[in-house]
């Protein structure tokens, strides 16, 4: 018989267990939440309307939203984003039908997927393109998207700090 066991009942649960290592590691500084699009982004579309019924591009698309998205894309080379914008600009010709411009915008999605897959862009890029593709319903929407991309490109080139 082995005499190494104490068969008397312990008085509490803590006495029954061996003390655990109480060292904790703070991982909050090392982990950051993935970037997301701004709250309420595109909920009201690209345009607002004046009291007299005139449509205008909502200012946040060339300022606040553009700055925030550029900051979220900071690990992407500005030249990669500018190349996407150049491809979109080729479709800006007024002689092209809306469907051709819509196709040019749609081509950005697989390109964004490729950049993210190659680790040349953060995943918010695909989220950004996808959200905007869903919002482009007219030529005016396409033009607003182009202007929004242009603003993001400028802020991205300035390091998101302009």
PDB file of C-alpha atoms in Angstrom:
ATOM      1  CA  UNK A   1       0.000   0.000   0.000  1.00  0.00           C
ATOM      2  CA  UNK A   2       1.214   3.479  -0.881  1.00  0.00           C
ATOM      3  CA  UNK A   3       1.408   5.783   2.145  1.00  0.00           C
ATOM      4  CA  UNK A   4       1.907   8.980   0.149  1.00  0.00           C
ATOM      5  CA  UNK A   5      -1.793   9.861  -0.016  1.00  0.00           C
ATOM      6  CA  UNK A   6      -3.570  11.854   2.650  1.00  0.00           C
ATOM      7  CA  UNK A   7      -7.109  10.502   2.776  1.00  0.00           C
ATOM      8  CA  UNK A   8      -8.447  13.085   5.226  1.00  0.00           C
ATOM      9  CA  UNK A   9     -11.015  15.389   3.634  1.00  0.00           C
ATOM     10  CA  UNK A  10      -9.882  18.927   2.881  1.00  0.00           C
ATOM     11  CA  UNK A  11     -11.811  21.729   4.469  1.00  0.00           C
ATOM     12  CA  UNK A  12     -12.177  23.935   1.374  1.00  0.00           C
ATOM     13  CA  UNK A  13     -11.912  23.774  -2.381  1.00  0.00           C
ATOM     14  CA  UNK A  14      -8.779  25.898  -2.370  1.00  0.00           C
ATOM     15  CA  UNK A  15      -7.001  23.402  -0.185  1.00  0.00           C
ATOM     16  CA  UNK A  16      -7.820  20.635  -2.677  1.00  0.00           C
ATOM     17  CA  UNK A  17      -6.128  22.304  -5.600  1.00  0.00           C
ATOM     18  CA  UNK A  18      -2.552  23.264  -6.141  1.00  0.00           C
ATOM     19  CA  UNK A  19      -1.897  26.989  -6.333  1.00  0.00           C
ATOM     20  CA  UNK A  20      -1.972  28.257  -9.899  1.00  0.00           C
ATOM     21  CA  UNK A  21       0.574  30.578 -11.386  1.00  0.00           C
ATOM     22  CA  UNK A  22      -0.965  34.003 -10.899  1.00  0.00           C
ATOM     23  CA  UNK A  23       1.147  35.717 -13.529  1.00  0.00           C
ATOM     24  CA  UNK A  24      -1.064  37.354 -16.135  1.00  0.00           C
ATOM     25  CA  UNK A  25      -0.105  38.719 -19.493  1.00  0.00           C
ATOM     26  CA  UNK A  26      -1.674  41.922 -20.778  1.00  0.00           C
ATOM     27  CA  UNK A  27      -2.420  41.332 -24.447  1.00  0.00           C
ATOM     28  CA  UNK A  28      -4.619  44.379 -24.989  1.00  0.00           C
ATOM     29  CA  UNK A  29      -1.697  46.516 -26.154  1.00  0.00           C
ATOM     30  CA  UNK A  30      -0.669  43.978 -28.784  1.00  0.00           C
ATOM     31  CA  UNK A  31      -4.067  43.306 -30.306  1.00  0.00           C
ATOM     32  CA  UNK A  32      -6.067  45.897 -32.155  1.00  0.00           C
ATOM     33  CA  UNK A  33      -9.523  45.453 -33.512  1.00  0.00           C
ATOM     34  CA  UNK A  34      -9.690  45.231 -37.284  1.00  0.00           C
ATOM     35  CA  UNK A  35     -10.555  48.523 -38.934  1.00  0.00           C
ATOM     36  CA  UNK A  36     -14.160  48.967 -39.938  1.00  0.00           C
ATOM     37  CA  UNK A  37     -16.009  51.470 -42.060  1.00  0.00           C
ATOM     38  CA  UNK A  38     -17.313  54.568 -40.276  1.00  0.00           C
ATOM     39  CA  UNK A  39     -20.599  54.219 -38.411  1.00  0.00           C
ATOM     40  CA  UNK A  40     -23.643  54.883 -40.634  1.00  0.00           C
ATOM     41  CA  UNK A  41     -21.420  54.851 -43.721  1.00  0.00           C
ATOM     42  CA  UNK A  42     -23.583  55.047 -46.868  1.00  0.00           C
ATOM     43  CA  UNK A  43     -26.792  54.640 -44.859  1.00  0.00           C
ATOM     44  CA  UNK A  44     -28.191  57.827 -46.414  1.00  0.00           C
ATOM     45  CA  UNK A  45     -26.377  57.428 -49.735  1.00  0.00           C
ATOM     46  CA  UNK A  46     -23.779  59.736 -51.211  1.00  0.00           C
ATOM     47  CA  UNK A  47     -26.008  62.753 -51.651  1.00  0.00           C
ATOM     48  CA  UNK A  48     -27.931  65.191 -49.520  1.00  0.00           C
ATOM     49  CA  UNK A  49     -30.547  67.587 -50.880  1.00  0.00           C
ATOM     50  CA  UNK A  50     -30.874  71.310 -50.311  1.00  0.00           C
ATOM     51  CA  UNK A  51     -34.157  72.929 -49.294  1.00  0.00           C
ATOM     52  CA  UNK A  52     -34.682  73.759 -52.967  1.00  0.00           C
ATOM     53  CA  UNK A  53     -34.206  70.139 -54.047  1.00  0.00           C
ATOM     54  CA  UNK A  54     -30.665  70.365 -55.457  1.00  0.00           C
ATOM     55  CA  UNK A  55     -28.480  67.308 -54.795  1.00  0.00           C
ATOM     56  CA  UNK A  56     -24.934  67.671 -53.534  1.00  0.00           C
ATOM     57  CA  UNK A  57     -22.263  65.228 -52.406  1.00  0.00           C
ATOM     58  CA  UNK A  58     -22.366  64.974 -48.641  1.00  0.00           C
ATOM     59  CA  UNK A  59     -19.181  66.652 -47.329  1.00  0.00           C
ATOM     60  CA  UNK A  60     -18.180  63.722 -45.119  1.00  0.00           C
ATOM     61  CA  UNK A  61     -17.353  61.680 -48.234  1.00  0.00           C
ATOM     62  CA  UNK A  62     -14.515  64.039 -49.130  1.00  0.00           C
ATOM     63  CA  UNK A  63     -13.537  64.870 -45.560  1.00  0.00           C
ATOM     64  CA  UNK A  64     -14.355  62.808 -42.441  1.00  0.00           C
ATOM     65  CA  UNK A  65     -15.124  59.465 -44.102  1.00  0.00           C
ATOM     66  CA  UNK A  66     -12.230  59.871 -46.542  1.00  0.00           C
ATOM     67  CA  UNK A  67      -9.794  60.666 -43.708  1.00  0.00           C
ATOM     68  CA  UNK A  68     -10.978  57.738 -41.570  1.00  0.00           C
ATOM     69  CA  UNK A  69     -10.816  55.251 -44.421  1.00  0.00           C
ATOM     70  CA  UNK A  70      -7.389  56.521 -45.501  1.00  0.00           C
ATOM     71  CA  UNK A  71      -6.157  56.061 -41.923  1.00  0.00           C
ATOM     72  CA  UNK A  72      -7.572  52.518 -41.932  1.00  0.00           C
ATOM     73  CA  UNK A  73      -5.722  51.788 -45.175  1.00  0.00           C
ATOM     74  CA  UNK A  74      -2.402  53.119 -43.848  1.00  0.00           C
ATOM     75  CA  UNK A  75      -0.624  49.778 -44.318  1.00  0.00           C
ATOM     76  CA  UNK A  76      -1.423  49.953 -48.033  1.00  0.00           C
ATOM     77  CA  UNK A  77       0.965  51.685 -50.406  1.00  0.00           C
ATOM     78  CA  UNK A  78      -0.653  54.874 -51.714  1.00  0.00           C
ATOM     79  CA  UNK A  79       0.465  53.856 -55.225  1.00  0.00           C
ATOM     80  CA  UNK A  80      -1.682  50.685 -55.041  1.00  0.00           C
ATOM     81  CA  UNK A  81      -4.756  52.730 -54.178  1.00  0.00           C
ATOM     82  CA  UNK A  82      -3.889  55.338 -56.817  1.00  0.00           C
ATOM     83  CA  UNK A  83      -3.701  52.550 -59.430  1.00  0.00           C
ATOM     84  CA  UNK A  84      -7.263  51.527 -58.508  1.00  0.00           C
ATOM     85  CA  UNK A  85      -8.342  55.143 -58.878  1.00  0.00           C
ATOM     86  CA  UNK A  86      -6.635  55.390 -62.297  1.00  0.00           C
ATOM     87  CA  UNK A  87      -8.557  52.333 -63.484  1.00  0.00           C
ATOM     88  CA  UNK A  88     -11.767  53.963 -62.361  1.00  0.00           C
ATOM     89  CA  UNK A  89     -10.820  57.230 -64.065  1.00  0.00           C
ATOM     90  CA  UNK A  90     -10.520  55.472 -67.428  1.00  0.00           C
ATOM     91  CA  UNK A  91     -14.246  54.769 -67.249  1.00  0.00           C
ATOM     92  CA  UNK A  92     -15.058  58.402 -66.471  1.00  0.00           C
ATOM     93  CA  UNK A  93     -15.436  59.244 -70.181  1.00  0.00           C
ATOM     94  CA  UNK A  94     -18.858  60.680 -70.874  1.00  0.00           C
ATOM     95  CA  UNK A  95     -19.144  58.597 -74.045  1.00  0.00           C
ATOM     96  CA  UNK A  96     -19.266  55.374 -72.046  1.00  0.00           C
ATOM     97  CA  UNK A  97     -22.629  54.087 -70.843  1.00  0.00           C
ATOM     98  CA  UNK A  98     -23.322  53.775 -67.123  1.00  0.00           C
ATOM     99  CA  UNK A  99     -22.977  49.988 -67.331  1.00  0.00           C
ATOM    100  CA  UNK A 100     -19.349  50.367 -68.444  1.00  0.00           C
ATOM    101  CA  UNK A 101     -18.599  52.620 -65.471  1.00  0.00           C
ATOM    102  CA  UNK A 102     -20.399  50.195 -63.180  1.00  0.00           C
ATOM    103  CA  UNK A 103     -18.262  47.365 -64.567  1.00  0.00           C
ATOM    104  CA  UNK A 104     -15.085  49.384 -63.976  1.00  0.00           C
ATOM    105  CA  UNK A 105     -16.136  49.840 -60.367  1.00  0.00           C
ATOM    106  CA  UNK A 106     -16.999  46.132 -60.035  1.00  0.00           C
ATOM    107  CA  UNK A 107     -13.510  45.217 -61.259  1.00  0.00           C
ATOM    108  CA  UNK A 108     -12.112  46.858 -58.127  1.00  0.00           C
ATOM    109  CA  UNK A 109     -13.529  44.096 -55.938  1.00  0.00           C
ATOM    110  CA  UNK A 110     -11.427  41.174 -57.215  1.00  0.00           C
ATOM    111  CA  UNK A 111      -8.451  43.511 -57.296  1.00  0.00           C
ATOM    112  CA  UNK A 112      -9.033  44.416 -53.648  1.00  0.00           C
ATOM    113  CA  UNK A 113      -9.354  40.726 -52.755  1.00  0.00           C
ATOM    114  CA  UNK A 114      -6.012  40.068 -54.443  1.00  0.00           C
ATOM    115  CA  UNK A 115      -4.283  42.918 -52.594  1.00  0.00           C
ATOM    116  CA  UNK A 116      -5.634  41.705 -49.262  1.00  0.00           C
ATOM    117  CA  UNK A 117      -4.647  38.116 -50.059  1.00  0.00           C
ATOM    118  CA  UNK A 118      -1.097  39.241 -50.897  1.00  0.00           C
ATOM    119  CA  UNK A 119      -1.046  41.198 -47.622  1.00  0.00           C
ATOM    120  CA  UNK A 120      -0.616  44.452 -49.539  1.00  0.00           C
ATOM    121  CA  UNK A 121      -3.813  45.937 -48.099  1.00  0.00           C
ATOM    122  CA  UNK A 122      -5.920  45.504 -44.950  1.00  0.00           C
ATOM    123  CA  UNK A 123      -9.227  43.665 -45.178  1.00  0.00           C
ATOM    124  CA  UNK A 124     -11.189  46.902 -44.827  1.00  0.00           C
ATOM    125  CA  UNK A 125     -10.359  47.528 -48.511  1.00  0.00           C
ATOM    126  CA  UNK A 126     -12.657  44.719 -49.649  1.00  0.00           C
ATOM    127  CA  UNK A 127     -15.342  45.876 -47.196  1.00  0.00           C
ATOM    128  CA  UNK A 128     -15.028  49.426 -48.590  1.00  0.00           C
ATOM    129  CA  UNK A 129     -15.293  48.364 -52.240  1.00  0.00           C
ATOM    130  CA  UNK A 130     -18.172  45.975 -51.552  1.00  0.00           C
ATOM    131  CA  UNK A 131     -20.191  48.608 -49.663  1.00  0.00           C
ATOM    132  CA  UNK A 132     -19.694  51.160 -52.408  1.00  0.00           C
ATOM    133  CA  UNK A 133     -20.557  48.726 -55.195  1.00  0.00           C
ATOM    134  CA  UNK A 134     -23.882  48.105 -53.490  1.00  0.00           C
ATOM    135  CA  UNK A 135     -24.500  51.869 -53.341  1.00  0.00           C
ATOM    136  CA  UNK A 136     -23.749  52.639 -57.007  1.00  0.00           C
ATOM    137  CA  UNK A 137     -27.142  52.670 -58.724  1.00  0.00           C
ATOM    138  CA  UNK A 138     -26.823  55.676 -61.070  1.00  0.00           C
ATOM    139  CA  UNK A 139     -24.230  57.760 -62.907  1.00  0.00           C
ATOM    140  CA  UNK A 140     -24.426  60.293 -60.086  1.00  0.00           C
ATOM    141  CA  UNK A 141     -23.610  57.562 -57.567  1.00  0.00           C
ATOM    142  CA  UNK A 142     -20.659  56.451 -59.701  1.00  0.00           C
ATOM    143  CA  UNK A 143     -19.361  60.040 -59.843  1.00  0.00           C
ATOM    144  CA  UNK A 144     -19.751  60.375 -56.085  1.00  0.00           C
ATOM    145  CA  UNK A 145     -17.805  57.138 -55.577  1.00  0.00           C
ATOM    146  CA  UNK A 146     -15.055  58.427 -57.881  1.00  0.00           C
ATOM    147  CA  UNK A 147     -14.838  61.715 -55.946  1.00  0.00           C
ATOM    148  CA  UNK A 148     -14.802  59.784 -52.651  1.00  0.00           C
ATOM    149  CA  UNK A 149     -11.986  57.528 -53.908  1.00  0.00           C
ATOM    150  CA  UNK A 150     -10.062  60.595 -55.063  1.00  0.00           C
ATOM    151  CA  UNK A 151     -10.331  62.162 -51.597  1.00  0.00           C
ATOM    152  CA  UNK A 152      -9.205  58.946 -49.915  1.00  0.00           C
ATOM    153  CA  UNK A 153      -6.253  58.751 -52.294  1.00  0.00           C
ATOM    154  CA  UNK A 154      -5.187  62.281 -51.365  1.00  0.00           C
ATOM    155  CA  UNK A 155      -5.377  61.574 -47.643  1.00  0.00           C
ATOM    156  CA  UNK A 156      -3.597  58.250 -48.112  1.00  0.00           C
ATOM    157  CA  UNK A 157      -0.739  59.969 -49.947  1.00  0.00           C
ATOM    158  CA  UNK A 158      -0.526  62.496 -47.123  1.00  0.00           C
ATOM    159  CA  UNK A 159      -0.308  59.664 -44.609  1.00  0.00           C
ATOM    160  CA  UNK A 160      -3.897  60.178 -43.472  1.00  0.00           C
ATOM    161  CA  UNK A 161      -2.821  63.287 -41.555  1.00  0.00           C
ATOM    162  CA  UNK A 162      -3.686  66.107 -43.942  1.00  0.00           C
TER     163      UNK A 162
END
